[in-house]
Coordinates of C-alpha atoms and ligand atoms in Angstrom, one line a residue:
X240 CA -75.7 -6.3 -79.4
X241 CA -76.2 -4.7 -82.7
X242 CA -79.8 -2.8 -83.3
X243 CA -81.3 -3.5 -86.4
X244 CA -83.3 -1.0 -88.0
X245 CA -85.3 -1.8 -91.3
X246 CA -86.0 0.6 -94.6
X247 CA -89.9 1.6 -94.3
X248 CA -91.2 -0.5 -97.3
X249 CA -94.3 0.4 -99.4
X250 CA -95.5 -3.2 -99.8
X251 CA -95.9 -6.1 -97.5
X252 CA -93.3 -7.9 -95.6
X253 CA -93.2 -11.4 -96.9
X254 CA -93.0 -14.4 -94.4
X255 CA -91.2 -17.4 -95.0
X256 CA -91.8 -19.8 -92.3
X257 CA -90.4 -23.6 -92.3
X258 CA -91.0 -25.9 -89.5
X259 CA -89.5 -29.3 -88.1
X260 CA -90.7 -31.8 -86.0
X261 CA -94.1 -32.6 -84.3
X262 CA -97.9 -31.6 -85.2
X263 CA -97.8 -29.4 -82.6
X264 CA -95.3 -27.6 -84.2
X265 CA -97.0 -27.5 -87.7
X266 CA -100.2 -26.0 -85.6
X267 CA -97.8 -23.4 -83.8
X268 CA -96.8 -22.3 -87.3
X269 CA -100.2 -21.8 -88.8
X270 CA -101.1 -20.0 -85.8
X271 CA -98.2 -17.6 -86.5
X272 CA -98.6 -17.2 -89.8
X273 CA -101.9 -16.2 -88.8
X274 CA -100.9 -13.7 -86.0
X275 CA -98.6 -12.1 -88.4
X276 CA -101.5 -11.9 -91.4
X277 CA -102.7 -9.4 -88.9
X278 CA -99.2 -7.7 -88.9
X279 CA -99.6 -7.2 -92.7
X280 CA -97.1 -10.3 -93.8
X281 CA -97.8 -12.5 -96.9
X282 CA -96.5 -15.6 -96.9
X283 CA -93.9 -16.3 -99.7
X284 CA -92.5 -19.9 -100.6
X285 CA -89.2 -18.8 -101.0
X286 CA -86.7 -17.5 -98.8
X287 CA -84.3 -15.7 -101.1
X288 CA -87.5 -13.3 -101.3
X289 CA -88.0 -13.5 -97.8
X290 CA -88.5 -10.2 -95.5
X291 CA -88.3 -12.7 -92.4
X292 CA -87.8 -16.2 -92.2
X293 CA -89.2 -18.0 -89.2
X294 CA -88.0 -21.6 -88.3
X295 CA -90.0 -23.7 -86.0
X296 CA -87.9 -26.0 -84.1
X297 CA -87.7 -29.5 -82.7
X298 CA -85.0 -30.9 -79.6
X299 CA -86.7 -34.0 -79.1
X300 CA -83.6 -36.6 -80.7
X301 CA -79.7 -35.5 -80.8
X302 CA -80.3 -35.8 -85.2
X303 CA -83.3 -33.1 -84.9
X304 CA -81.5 -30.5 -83.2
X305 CA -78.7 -31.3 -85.1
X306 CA -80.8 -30.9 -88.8
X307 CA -81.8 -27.4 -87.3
X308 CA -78.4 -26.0 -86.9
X309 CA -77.5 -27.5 -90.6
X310 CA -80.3 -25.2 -92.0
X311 CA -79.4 -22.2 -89.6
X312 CA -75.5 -22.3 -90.7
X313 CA -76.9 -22.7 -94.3
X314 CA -79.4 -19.1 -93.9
X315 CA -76.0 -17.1 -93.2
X316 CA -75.9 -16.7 -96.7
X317 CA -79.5 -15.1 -97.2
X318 CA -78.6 -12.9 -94.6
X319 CA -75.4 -11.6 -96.0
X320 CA -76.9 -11.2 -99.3
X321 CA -80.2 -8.9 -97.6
X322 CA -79.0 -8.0 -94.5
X323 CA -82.0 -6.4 -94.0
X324 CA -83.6 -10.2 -93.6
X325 CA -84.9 -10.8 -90.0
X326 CA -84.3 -14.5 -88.9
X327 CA -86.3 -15.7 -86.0
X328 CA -86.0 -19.0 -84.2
X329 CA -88.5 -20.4 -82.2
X330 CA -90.0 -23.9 -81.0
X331 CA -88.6 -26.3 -79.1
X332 CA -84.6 -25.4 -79.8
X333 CA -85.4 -22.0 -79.2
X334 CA -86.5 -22.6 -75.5
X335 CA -83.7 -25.3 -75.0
X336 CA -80.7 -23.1 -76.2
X337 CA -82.0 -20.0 -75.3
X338 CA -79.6 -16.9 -75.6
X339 CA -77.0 -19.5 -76.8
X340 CA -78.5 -19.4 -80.1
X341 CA -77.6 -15.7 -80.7
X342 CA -73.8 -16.3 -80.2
X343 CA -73.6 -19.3 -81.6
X344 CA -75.6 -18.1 -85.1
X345 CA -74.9 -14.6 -85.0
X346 CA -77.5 -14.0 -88.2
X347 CA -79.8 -14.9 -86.1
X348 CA -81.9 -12.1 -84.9
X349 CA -85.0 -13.2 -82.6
X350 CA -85.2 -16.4 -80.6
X351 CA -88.8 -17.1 -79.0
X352 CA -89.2 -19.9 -76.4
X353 CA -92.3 -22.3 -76.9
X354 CA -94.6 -19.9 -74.8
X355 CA -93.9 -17.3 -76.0
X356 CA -94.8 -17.1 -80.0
X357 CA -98.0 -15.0 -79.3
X358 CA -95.3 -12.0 -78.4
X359 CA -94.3 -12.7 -81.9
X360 CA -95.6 -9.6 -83.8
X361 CA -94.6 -7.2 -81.4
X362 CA -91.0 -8.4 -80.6
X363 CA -91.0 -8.0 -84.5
X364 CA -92.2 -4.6 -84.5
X365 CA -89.6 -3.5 -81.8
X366 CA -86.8 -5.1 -83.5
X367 CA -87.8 -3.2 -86.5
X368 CA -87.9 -0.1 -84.6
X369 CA -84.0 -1.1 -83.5
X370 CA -84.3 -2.6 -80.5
X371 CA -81.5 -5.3 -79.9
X372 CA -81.6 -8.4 -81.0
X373 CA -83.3 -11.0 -77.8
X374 CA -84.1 -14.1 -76.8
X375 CA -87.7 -14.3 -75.5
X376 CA -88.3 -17.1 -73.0
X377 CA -90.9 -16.4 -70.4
X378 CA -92.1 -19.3 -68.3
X379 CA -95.6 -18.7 -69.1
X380 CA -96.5 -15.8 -71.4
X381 CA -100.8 -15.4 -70.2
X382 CA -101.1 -12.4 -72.9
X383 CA -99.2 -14.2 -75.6
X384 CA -101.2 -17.6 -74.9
X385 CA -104.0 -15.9 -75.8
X386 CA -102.6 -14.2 -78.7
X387 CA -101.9 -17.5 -80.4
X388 CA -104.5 -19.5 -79.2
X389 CA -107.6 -17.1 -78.6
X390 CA -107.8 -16.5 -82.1
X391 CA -111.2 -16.1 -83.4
X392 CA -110.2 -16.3 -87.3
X393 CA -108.2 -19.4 -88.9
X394 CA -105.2 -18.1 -91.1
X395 CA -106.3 -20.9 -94.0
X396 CA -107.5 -24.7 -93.5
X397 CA -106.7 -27.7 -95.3
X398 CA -109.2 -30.7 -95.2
X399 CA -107.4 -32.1 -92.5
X400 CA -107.0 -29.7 -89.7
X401 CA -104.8 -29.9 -86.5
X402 CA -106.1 -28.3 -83.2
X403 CA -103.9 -27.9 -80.3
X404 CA -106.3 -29.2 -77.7
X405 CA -103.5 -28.6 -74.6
X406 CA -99.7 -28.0 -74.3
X407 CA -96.9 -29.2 -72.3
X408 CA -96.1 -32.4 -70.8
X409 CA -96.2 -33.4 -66.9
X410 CA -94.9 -37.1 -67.4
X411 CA -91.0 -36.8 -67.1
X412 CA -90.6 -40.1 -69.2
X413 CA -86.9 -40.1 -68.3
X414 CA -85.1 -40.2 -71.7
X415 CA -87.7 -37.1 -72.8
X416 CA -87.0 -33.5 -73.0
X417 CA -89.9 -32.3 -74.1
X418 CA -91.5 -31.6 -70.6
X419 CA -88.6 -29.1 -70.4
X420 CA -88.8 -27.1 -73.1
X421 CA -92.7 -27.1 -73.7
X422 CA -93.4 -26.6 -69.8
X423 CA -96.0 -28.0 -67.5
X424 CA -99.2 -29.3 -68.9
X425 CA -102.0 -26.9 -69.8
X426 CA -105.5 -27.7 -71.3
X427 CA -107.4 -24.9 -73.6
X428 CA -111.0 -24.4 -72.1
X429 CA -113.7 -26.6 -74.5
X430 CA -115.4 -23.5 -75.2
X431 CA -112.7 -22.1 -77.2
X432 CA -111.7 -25.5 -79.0
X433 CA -115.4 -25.9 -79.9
X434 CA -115.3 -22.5 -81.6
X435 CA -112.3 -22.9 -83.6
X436 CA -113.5 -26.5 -84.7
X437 CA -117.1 -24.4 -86.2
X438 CA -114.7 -22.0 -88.0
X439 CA -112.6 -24.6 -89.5
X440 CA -115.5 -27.0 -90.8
X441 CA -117.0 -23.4 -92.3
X442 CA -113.9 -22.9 -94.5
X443 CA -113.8 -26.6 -95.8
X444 CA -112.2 -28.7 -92.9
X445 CA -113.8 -32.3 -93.1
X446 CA -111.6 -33.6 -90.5
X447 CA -109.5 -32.7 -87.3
X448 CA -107.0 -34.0 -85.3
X449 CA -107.0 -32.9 -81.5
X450 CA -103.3 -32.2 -80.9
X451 CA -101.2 -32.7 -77.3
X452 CA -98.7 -34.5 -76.1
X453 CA -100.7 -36.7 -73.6
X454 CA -104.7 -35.9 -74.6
X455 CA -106.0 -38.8 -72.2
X456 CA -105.2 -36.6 -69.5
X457 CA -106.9 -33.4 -71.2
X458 CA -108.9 -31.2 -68.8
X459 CA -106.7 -32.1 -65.2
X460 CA -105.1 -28.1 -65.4
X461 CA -109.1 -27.4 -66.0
X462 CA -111.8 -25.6 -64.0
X463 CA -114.6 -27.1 -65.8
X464 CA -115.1 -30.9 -65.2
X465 CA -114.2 -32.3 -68.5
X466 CA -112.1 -35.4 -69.5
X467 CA -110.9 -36.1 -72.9
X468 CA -113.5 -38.1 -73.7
X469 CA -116.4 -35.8 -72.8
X470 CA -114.8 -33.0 -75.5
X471 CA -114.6 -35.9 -78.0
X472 CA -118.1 -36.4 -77.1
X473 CA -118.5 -32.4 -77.4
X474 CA -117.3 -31.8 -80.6
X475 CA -119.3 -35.2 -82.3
X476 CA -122.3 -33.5 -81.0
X477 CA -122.1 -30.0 -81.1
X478 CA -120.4 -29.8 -85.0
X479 CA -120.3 -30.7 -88.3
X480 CA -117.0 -31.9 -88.7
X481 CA -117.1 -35.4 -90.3
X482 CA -113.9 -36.8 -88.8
X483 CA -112.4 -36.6 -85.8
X484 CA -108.9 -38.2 -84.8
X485 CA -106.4 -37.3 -81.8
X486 CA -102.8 -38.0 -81.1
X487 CA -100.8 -39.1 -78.6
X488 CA -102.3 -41.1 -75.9
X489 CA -100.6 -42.2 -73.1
X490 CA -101.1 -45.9 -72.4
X491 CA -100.9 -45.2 -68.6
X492 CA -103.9 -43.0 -68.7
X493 CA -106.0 -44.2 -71.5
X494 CA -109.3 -44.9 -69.6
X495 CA -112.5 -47.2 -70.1
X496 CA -114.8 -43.8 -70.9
X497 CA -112.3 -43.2 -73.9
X498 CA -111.8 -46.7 -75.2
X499 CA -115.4 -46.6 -75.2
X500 CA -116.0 -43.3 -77.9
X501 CA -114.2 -45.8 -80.5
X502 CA -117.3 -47.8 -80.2
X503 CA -120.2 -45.1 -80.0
X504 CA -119.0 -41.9 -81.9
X505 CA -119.8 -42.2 -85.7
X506 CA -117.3 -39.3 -86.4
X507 CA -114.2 -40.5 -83.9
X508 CA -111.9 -43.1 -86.8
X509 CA -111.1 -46.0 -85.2
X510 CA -107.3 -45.4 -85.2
X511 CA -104.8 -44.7 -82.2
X512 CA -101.7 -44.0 -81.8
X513 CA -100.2 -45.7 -78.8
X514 CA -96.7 -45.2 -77.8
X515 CA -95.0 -47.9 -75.8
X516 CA -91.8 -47.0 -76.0
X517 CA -90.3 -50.9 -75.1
X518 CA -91.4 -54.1 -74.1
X519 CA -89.2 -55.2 -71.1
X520 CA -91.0 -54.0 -67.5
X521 CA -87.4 -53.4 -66.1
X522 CA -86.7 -50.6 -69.3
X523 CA -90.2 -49.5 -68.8
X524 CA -90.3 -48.6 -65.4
X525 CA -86.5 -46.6 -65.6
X526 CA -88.0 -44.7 -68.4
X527 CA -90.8 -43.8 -65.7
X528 CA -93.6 -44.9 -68.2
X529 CA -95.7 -46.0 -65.6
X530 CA -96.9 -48.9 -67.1
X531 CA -96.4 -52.6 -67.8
X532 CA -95.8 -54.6 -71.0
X533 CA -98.8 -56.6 -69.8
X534 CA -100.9 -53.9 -68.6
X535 CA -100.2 -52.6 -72.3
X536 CA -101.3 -55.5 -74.4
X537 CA -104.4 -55.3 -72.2
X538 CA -105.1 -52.0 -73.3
X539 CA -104.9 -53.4 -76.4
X540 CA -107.3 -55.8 -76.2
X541 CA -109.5 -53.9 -74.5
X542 CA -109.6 -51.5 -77.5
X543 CA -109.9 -54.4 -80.1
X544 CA -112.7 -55.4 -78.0
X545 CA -114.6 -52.0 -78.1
X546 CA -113.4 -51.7 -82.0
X547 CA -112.4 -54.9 -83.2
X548 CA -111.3 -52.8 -87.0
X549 CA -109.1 -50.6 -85.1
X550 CA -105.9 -49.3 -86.8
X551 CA -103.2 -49.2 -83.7
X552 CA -100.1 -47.3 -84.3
X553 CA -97.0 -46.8 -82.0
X554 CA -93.9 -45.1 -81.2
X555 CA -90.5 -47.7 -79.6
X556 CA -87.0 -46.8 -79.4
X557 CA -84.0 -49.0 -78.6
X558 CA -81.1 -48.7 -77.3
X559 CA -82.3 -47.2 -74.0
X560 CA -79.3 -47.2 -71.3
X561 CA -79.0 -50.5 -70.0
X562 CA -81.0 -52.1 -72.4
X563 CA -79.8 -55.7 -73.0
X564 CA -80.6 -58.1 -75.3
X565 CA -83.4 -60.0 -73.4
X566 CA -85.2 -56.4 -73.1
X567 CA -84.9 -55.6 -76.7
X568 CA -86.3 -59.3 -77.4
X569 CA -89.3 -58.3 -74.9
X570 CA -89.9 -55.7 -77.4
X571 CA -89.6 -57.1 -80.4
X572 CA -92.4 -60.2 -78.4
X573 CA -94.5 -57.0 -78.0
X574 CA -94.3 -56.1 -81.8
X575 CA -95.2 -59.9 -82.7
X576 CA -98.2 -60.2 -80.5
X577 CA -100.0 -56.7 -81.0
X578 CA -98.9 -56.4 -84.7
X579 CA -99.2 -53.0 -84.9
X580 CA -100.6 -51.1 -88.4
X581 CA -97.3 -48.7 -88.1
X582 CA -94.5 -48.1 -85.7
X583 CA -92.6 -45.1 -85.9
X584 CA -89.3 -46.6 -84.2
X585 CA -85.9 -44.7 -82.9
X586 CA -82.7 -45.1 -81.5
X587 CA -82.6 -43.3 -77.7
X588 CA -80.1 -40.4 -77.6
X589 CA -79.1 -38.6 -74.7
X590 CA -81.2 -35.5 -74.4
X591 CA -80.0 -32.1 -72.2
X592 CA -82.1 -32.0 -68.8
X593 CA -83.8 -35.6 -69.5
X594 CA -82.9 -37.9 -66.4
X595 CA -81.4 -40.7 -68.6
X596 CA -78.5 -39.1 -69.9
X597 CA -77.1 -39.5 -66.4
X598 CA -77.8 -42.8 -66.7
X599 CA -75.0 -45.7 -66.7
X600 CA -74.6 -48.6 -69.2
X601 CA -74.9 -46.8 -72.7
X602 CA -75.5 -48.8 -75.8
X603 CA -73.4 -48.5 -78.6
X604 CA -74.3 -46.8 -81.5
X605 CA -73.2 -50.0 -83.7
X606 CA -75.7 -51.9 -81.2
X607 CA -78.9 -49.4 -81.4
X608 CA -78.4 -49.7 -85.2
X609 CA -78.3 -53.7 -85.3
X610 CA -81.4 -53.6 -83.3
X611 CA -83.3 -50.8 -85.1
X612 CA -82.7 -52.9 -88.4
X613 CA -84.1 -55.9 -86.7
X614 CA -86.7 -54.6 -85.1
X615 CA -87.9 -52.7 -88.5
X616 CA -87.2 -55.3 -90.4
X617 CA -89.7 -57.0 -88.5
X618 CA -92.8 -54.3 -88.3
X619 CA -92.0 -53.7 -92.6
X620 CA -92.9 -57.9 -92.8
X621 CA -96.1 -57.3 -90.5
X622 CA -97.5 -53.7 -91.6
X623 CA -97.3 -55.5 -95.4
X624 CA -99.1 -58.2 -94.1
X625 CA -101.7 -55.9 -92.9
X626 CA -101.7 -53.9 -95.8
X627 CA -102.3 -57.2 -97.6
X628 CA -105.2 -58.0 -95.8
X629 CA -107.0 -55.0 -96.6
X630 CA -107.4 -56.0 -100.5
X631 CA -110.6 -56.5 -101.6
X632 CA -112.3 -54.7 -99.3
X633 CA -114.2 -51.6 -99.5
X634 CA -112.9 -48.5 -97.7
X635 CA -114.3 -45.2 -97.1
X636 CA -111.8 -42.8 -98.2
X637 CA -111.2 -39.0 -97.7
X638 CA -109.9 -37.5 -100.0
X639 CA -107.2 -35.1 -99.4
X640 CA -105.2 -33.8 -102.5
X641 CA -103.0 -35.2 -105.7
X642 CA -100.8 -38.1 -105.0
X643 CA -97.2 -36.7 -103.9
X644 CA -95.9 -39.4 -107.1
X645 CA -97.9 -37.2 -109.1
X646 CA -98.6 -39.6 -111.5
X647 CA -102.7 -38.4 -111.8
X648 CA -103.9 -40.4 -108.8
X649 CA -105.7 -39.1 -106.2
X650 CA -104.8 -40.1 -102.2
X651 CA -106.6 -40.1 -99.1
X652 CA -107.1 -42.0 -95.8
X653 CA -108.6 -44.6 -94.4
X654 CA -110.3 -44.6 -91.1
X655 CA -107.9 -46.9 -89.9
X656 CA -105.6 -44.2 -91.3
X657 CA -104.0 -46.2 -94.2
X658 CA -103.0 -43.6 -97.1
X659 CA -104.9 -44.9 -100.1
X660 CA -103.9 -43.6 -104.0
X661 CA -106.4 -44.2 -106.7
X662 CA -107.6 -42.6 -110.2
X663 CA -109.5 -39.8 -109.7
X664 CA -110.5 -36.2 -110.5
X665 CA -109.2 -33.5 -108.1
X666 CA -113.0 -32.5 -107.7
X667 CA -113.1 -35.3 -105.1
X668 CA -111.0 -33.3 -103.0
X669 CA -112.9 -33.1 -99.3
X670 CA -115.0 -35.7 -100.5
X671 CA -115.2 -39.3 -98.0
X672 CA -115.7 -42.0 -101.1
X673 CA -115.8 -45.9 -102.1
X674 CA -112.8 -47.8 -102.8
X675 CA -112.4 -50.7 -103.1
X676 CA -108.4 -51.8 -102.7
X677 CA -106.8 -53.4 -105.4
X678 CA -102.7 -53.0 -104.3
X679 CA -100.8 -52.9 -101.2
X680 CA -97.5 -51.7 -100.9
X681 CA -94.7 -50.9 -97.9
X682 CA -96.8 -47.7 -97.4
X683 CA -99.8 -47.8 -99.0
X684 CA -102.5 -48.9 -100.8
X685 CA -104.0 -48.6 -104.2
X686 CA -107.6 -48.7 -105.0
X687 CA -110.6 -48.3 -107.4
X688 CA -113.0 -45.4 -106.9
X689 CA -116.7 -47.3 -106.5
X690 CA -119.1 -44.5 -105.3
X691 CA -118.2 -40.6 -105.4
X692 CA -120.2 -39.8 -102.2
X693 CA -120.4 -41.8 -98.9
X694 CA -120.2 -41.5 -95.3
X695 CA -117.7 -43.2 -93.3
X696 CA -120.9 -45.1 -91.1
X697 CA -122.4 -46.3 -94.5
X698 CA -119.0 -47.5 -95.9
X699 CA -118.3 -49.0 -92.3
X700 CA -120.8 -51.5 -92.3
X701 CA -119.8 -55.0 -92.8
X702 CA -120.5 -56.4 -96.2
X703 CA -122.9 -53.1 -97.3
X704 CA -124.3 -54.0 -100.9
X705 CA -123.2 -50.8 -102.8
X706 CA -126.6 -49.0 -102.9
X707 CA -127.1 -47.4 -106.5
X708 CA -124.7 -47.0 -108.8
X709 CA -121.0 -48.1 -108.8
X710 CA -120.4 -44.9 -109.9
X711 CA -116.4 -44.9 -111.4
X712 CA -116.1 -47.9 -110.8
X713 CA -114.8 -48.3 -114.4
X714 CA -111.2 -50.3 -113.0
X715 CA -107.7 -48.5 -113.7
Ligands
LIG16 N1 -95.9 -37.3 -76.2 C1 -95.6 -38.4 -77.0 C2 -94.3 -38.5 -77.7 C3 -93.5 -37.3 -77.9 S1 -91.9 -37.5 -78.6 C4 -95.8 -39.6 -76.1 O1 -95.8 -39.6 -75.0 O2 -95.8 -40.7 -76.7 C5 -92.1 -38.7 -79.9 C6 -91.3 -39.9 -79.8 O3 -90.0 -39.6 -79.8 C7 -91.5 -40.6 -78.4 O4 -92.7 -41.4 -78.4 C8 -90.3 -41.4 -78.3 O5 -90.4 -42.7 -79.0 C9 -89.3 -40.6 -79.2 N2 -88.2 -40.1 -78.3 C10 -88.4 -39.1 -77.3 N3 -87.3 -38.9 -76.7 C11 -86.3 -39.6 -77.3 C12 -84.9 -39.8 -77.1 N4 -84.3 -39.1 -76.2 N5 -84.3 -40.6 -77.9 C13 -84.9 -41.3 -78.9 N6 -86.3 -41.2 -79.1 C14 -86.9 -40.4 -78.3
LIG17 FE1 -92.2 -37.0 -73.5 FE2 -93.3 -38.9 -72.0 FE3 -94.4 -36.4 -72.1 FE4 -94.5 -38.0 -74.2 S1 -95.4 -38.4 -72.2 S2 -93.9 -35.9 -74.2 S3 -92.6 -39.1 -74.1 S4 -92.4 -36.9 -71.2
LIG18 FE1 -90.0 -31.9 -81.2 FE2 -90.9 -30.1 -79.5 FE3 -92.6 -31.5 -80.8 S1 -89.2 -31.4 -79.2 S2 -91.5 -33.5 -81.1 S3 -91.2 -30.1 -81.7 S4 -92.8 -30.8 -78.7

């Protein structure tokens, strides 16, 4: 193993970070960007300018890991033209591969496993000093936990802020690998998630979304006696922040006590996001999901029940082994009774570790594509449907930044989180407003700005005669 020792350099090392797959991810990033702010980095937008380049990795389908080694074989040339360039991997690849990533990509220089980014700044600093080049994977890393999640200061926010509320995963859904490369489940004390929540709202959050891969089951690896629903209730009470959201739930442990904050916290949107995964109880239970198609739509309805406007989302894949074609109907059944706002939906690939891929009657790939096209082709009929319905009525809206058309409009969220462009001024920006929707679309709506300031309770109510003015509301 080569050292690598780096020219002393009068200015700043400049970061370049870019990150695949889940919001946990995204947060890891921030958080390292953060650590290494400390370190004296900048972050720079470009990688040819880059002093090191960190990419933030994602295992969880065959095409993820495969998108990451496409981008790695593609840095090779950055690194021959600055071979002083430090390339570190880490995330969920990182843990998976481990040392293999060092042969395999020999331009790569550092590879940190999942619990271990905290270390970041001083395997950085040794490295520079000419230590070899390592892969980093401790099982549980207490000091560099701390490091990335004890933070007292936020690197930057946006309006919408994410906050890792636990790590790890202790379900073993069968097809999954991400209980083995994020490690057992771990919850963040609510002291320390209630201070980073105060620091965001102070430097212009409006809204955050409580971040883990099960959060029903938040507090179990706790000393204090605290479910998910009593931080929910912790946070509405004890801050200003005027939207809260959380992602993913588990349908297996989503409780009474927390279908019940949709219907009594003001700040909690009434959206979830509620994997099922597939509709047929014989697929269900050799994934290990722990729950029944009916048990499921019961969930459901008990959530409409407590929140009759709430938006549901979902995650389903096909193609699981053994799936046949009376399972994938059961799921597609599922789809038509629970008409879900979104689904994101996938085609099952073998994963390293997970217990399926020993698993006998694969599906073809010809076959997993016929039925993803069917079974989208379906959800795109329904979510326009329900994107349909939603015109004419009035929607409070936070406003999060210019349209990505960039055609002048501004674009926000519903509560129900539906992505909503209209004309506006980039002032708004942070704002919750009016609109009323005019236009629905595959992915969105379109709306007219009606009142410049409102809360989401005020907006909420049923049929609420616009108080005042009708300010903007001047059409398109
Ligand atoms: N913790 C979340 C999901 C994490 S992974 C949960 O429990 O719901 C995000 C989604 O990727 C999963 O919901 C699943 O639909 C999909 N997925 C996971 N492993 C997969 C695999 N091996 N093949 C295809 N899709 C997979
Ligand atoms: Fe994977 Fe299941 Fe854990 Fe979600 S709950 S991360 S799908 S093992
Ligand atoms: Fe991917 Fe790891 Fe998240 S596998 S989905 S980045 S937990």
């Amino acid at each position: 193993m080569e050292g690598l020792a780096l020219a002393a350099e009068a200015r700043p090392s400049r970061l370049f970070v870019h990150t695949f797959g889940c919001q946990m991810n995204e947060y890891d990033s921030l958080r390292v960007q953060r650590l290494l702010a400390q370190d004296g980095y900048t972050l720079s937008s470009d990688p040819s300018e880059a002093d090191v380049i960190f990419i933030n990795t994602c295992s969880v389908r065959e095409k993820a890991e495969q998108k990451v080694f496409s981008l790695l074989g593609r840095l090779r040339r950055f690194k021959q033209r600055k071979p002083s360039l430090v390339i570190v991997v880490g995330g969920c690849v990182a843990q998976q591969l481990g040392s293999a990533l060092l042969e395999r990509f020999p331009h790569v220089d550092l590879v940190v496993g999942t619990r271990a980014l905290g270390s970041l700044p001083h395997l950085l600093r040794s490295l520079r000093g000419g230590t070899p080049r390592v892969a980093h994977l401790p099982e549980q890393d207490e000091e560099g936990w701390r490091e990335l999640f004890g933070l007292t200061d936020t690197w930057r926010t946006d309006i919408v802020a994410p906050v890792t509320v636990m790590q790890g995963c202790d379900n073993f859904c069968t097809y999954c690998i991400v209980p083995y490369v994020r490690g057992r489940e771990r919850s963040r004390p609510s002291g320390e998630i209630l201070r980073e929540v105060h620091l965001l709202v102070e430097k212009g959050a409006r809204e955050v979304l409580l971040l883990g891969q099960n959060v029903n089951s938040y507090g179990r690896s706790l000393d204090e006696k605290l479910r998910f629903s009593d931080l929910l209730r912790m946070i509405a009470r004890e801050t200003d922040v005027a939207r809260i959201r959380f992602t993913t739930s588990h349908p297996k442990d989503l409780t009474e006590d927390l279908v019940q904050c949709f219907s009594d916290i003001p700040q909690l949107c009434p959206h979830i996001h509620l994997p099922f995964q597939a509709g047929s109880d014989r697929v269900l239970e050799r994934m290990n999901r722990r729950y029944t198609a009916q048990d499921y739509r019961r969930k459901v309805d008990l959530l409409r029940a407590a929140c009759p406007e709430i938006g549901i989302s979902a995650d389903v894949m096909v193609g699981f082994p053994g799936e046949t074609e009376e399972d994938f109907l059961a799921t597609l059944d599922l789809i038509r009774d629970v008409r879900f706002d979104t689904l994101f939906s996938f085609r099952y690939s073998d994963r390293p570790f997970a217990a399926a891929r020993l698993f006998p009657d694969k599906v073809s790939e010809a076959e997993k594509a016929r039925r993803l096209t069917e079974l989208q082709s379906l959800q795109a009929a329904i979510t326009l449907e329900k994107n349909r319905e939603e015109m004419g009525r009035v929607r409070p809206v936070l406003v999060e930044s210019e349209s990505k058309s960039k055609d002048g409009l501004m674009s926000g969220r519903t509560p129900q989180n539906r992505i909503v462009n209209f004309p506006g001024s980039p002032a708004l920006k942070g704002r919750i407003v009016s609109v009323k929707i005019t236009e629905a679309y595959a992915h969105s709506l379109k709306g007219r700005l009606l009142d410049e300031e409102c809360s989401d309770t005020e907006a909420a109510l049923p049929n609420r005669p616009f108080a005042g003015t009708e300010l903007g509301d001047h059409g398109p």
